[in-house]
Amino acid sequence: MRQIGFFVNTDPVSGYQMYDQSAGPERALRNQAAARRTALAICTIADVAAGVLGLWIVLFLLDANQGNAFVEFVRGAADWLGGWAQDIFTMDTEGLRVILNYGLPAALYLLLGHGIAVRLNRA
């Protein structure tokens, strides 16, 4: 420990950068690049989730074979992704019910995912 003026330097090893000092432009560029990669990942996840929900809506409306393995997979994934929104809308028309109950989560995933990504890119 050495004394500088009336301040005491408590660094165990001199020469290390203190946390409150600026790290320079290269650290800011690394942080910005990391934020952009994170924003891209969030956008991609939101787009895939909305795409699966949208694909299930299309498959349902086109009366796809419910016994097909791919259709079962898409339905299971859509049920998992949109499970929180099931039966919010109880319509007499089955097609409209599917559109609303799976379209709402798809729209929210897109809005939230892209909104968070925009916020990260601004930071």
mmCIF file with all atom_site columns, C-alpha atoms in Angstrom, residues 6 13-14 18-19 22 25-26 35 37 39 44 46 52-54 79 84 92 96 101 108-109 123:
data_model
loop_
_atom_site.group_PDB
_atom_site.id
_atom_site.type_symbol
_atom_site.label_atom_id
_atom_site.label_alt_id
_atom_site.label_comp_id
_atom_site.label_asym_id
_atom_site.label_entity_id
_atom_site.label_seq_id
_atom_site.pdbx_PDB_ins_code
_atom_site.Cartn_x
_atom_site.Cartn_y
_atom_site.Cartn_z
_atom_site.occupancy
_atom_site.B_iso_or_equiv
_atom_site.pdbx_formal_charge
_atom_site.auth_seq_id
_atom_site.auth_comp_id
_atom_site.auth_asym_id
_atom_site.auth_atom_id
_atom_site.pdbx_PDB_model_num
ATOM 1  C CA . PHE A 1 6   ? -3.563  12.252  0.863   1.00 0.00 ? 6   PHE A CA 1
ATOM 2  C CA . VAL A 1 13  ? -0.562  -4.635  -7.806  1.00 0.00 ? 13  VAL A CA 1
ATOM 3  C CA . SER A 1 14  ? 0.148   -1.260  -9.277  1.00 0.00 ? 14  SER A CA 1
ATOM 4  C CA . MET A 1 18  ? -9.273  0.694   -11.830 1.00 0.00 ? 18  MET A CA 1
ATOM 5  C CA . TYR A 1 19  ? -12.946 -0.071  -12.486 1.00 0.00 ? 19  TYR A CA 1
ATOM 6  C CA . SER A 1 22  ? -12.533 4.433   -18.862 1.00 0.00 ? 22  SER A CA 1
ATOM 7  C CA . PRO A 1 25  ? -12.828 2.972   -27.425 1.00 0.00 ? 25  PRO A CA 1
ATOM 8  C CA . GLU A 1 26  ? -12.008 -0.696  -28.086 1.00 0.00 ? 26  GLU A CA 1
ATOM 9  C CA . ALA A 1 35  ? -25.193 -5.979  -27.774 1.00 0.00 ? 35  ALA A CA 1
ATOM 10 C CA . ARG A 1 37  ? -25.176 -10.111 -31.387 1.00 0.00 ? 37  ARG A CA 1
ATOM 11 C CA . ALA A 1 39  ? -30.171 -8.359  -30.231 1.00 0.00 ? 39  ALA A CA 1
ATOM 12 C CA . THR A 1 44  ? -34.082 -14.746 -34.329 1.00 0.00 ? 44  THR A CA 1
ATOM 13 C CA . ALA A 1 46  ? -38.794 -14.291 -31.623 1.00 0.00 ? 46  ALA A CA 1
ATOM 14 C CA . VAL A 1 52  ? -43.909 -21.848 -35.779 1.00 0.00 ? 52  VAL A CA 1
ATOM 15 C CA . LEU A 1 53  ? -47.162 -20.341 -34.521 1.00 0.00 ? 53  LEU A CA 1
ATOM 16 C CA . GLY A 1 54  ? -47.934 -18.947 -37.969 1.00 0.00 ? 54  GLY A CA 1
ATOM 17 C CA . ASP A 1 79  ? -49.166 -25.543 -28.173 1.00 0.00 ? 79  ASP A CA 1
ATOM 18 C CA . TRP A 1 84  ? -50.446 -19.297 -22.060 1.00 0.00 ? 84  TRP A CA 1
ATOM 19 C CA . ASP A 1 92  ? -67.890 -20.648 -32.556 1.00 0.00 ? 92  ASP A CA 1
ATOM 20 C CA . LEU A 1 96  ? -61.111 -18.018 -36.195 1.00 0.00 ? 96  LEU A CA 1
ATOM 21 C CA . ASN A 1 101 ? -55.429 -17.955 -29.940 1.00 0.00 ? 101 ASN A CA 1
ATOM 22 C CA . LEU A 1 108 ? -46.565 -10.530 -28.974 1.00 0.00 ? 108 LEU A CA 1
ATOM 23 C CA . TYR A 1 109 ? -43.381 -12.543 -29.541 1.00 0.00 ? 109 TYR A CA 1
ATOM 24 C CA . ALA A 1 123 ? -27.551 1.093   -25.814 1.00 0.00 ? 123 ALA A CA 1
#
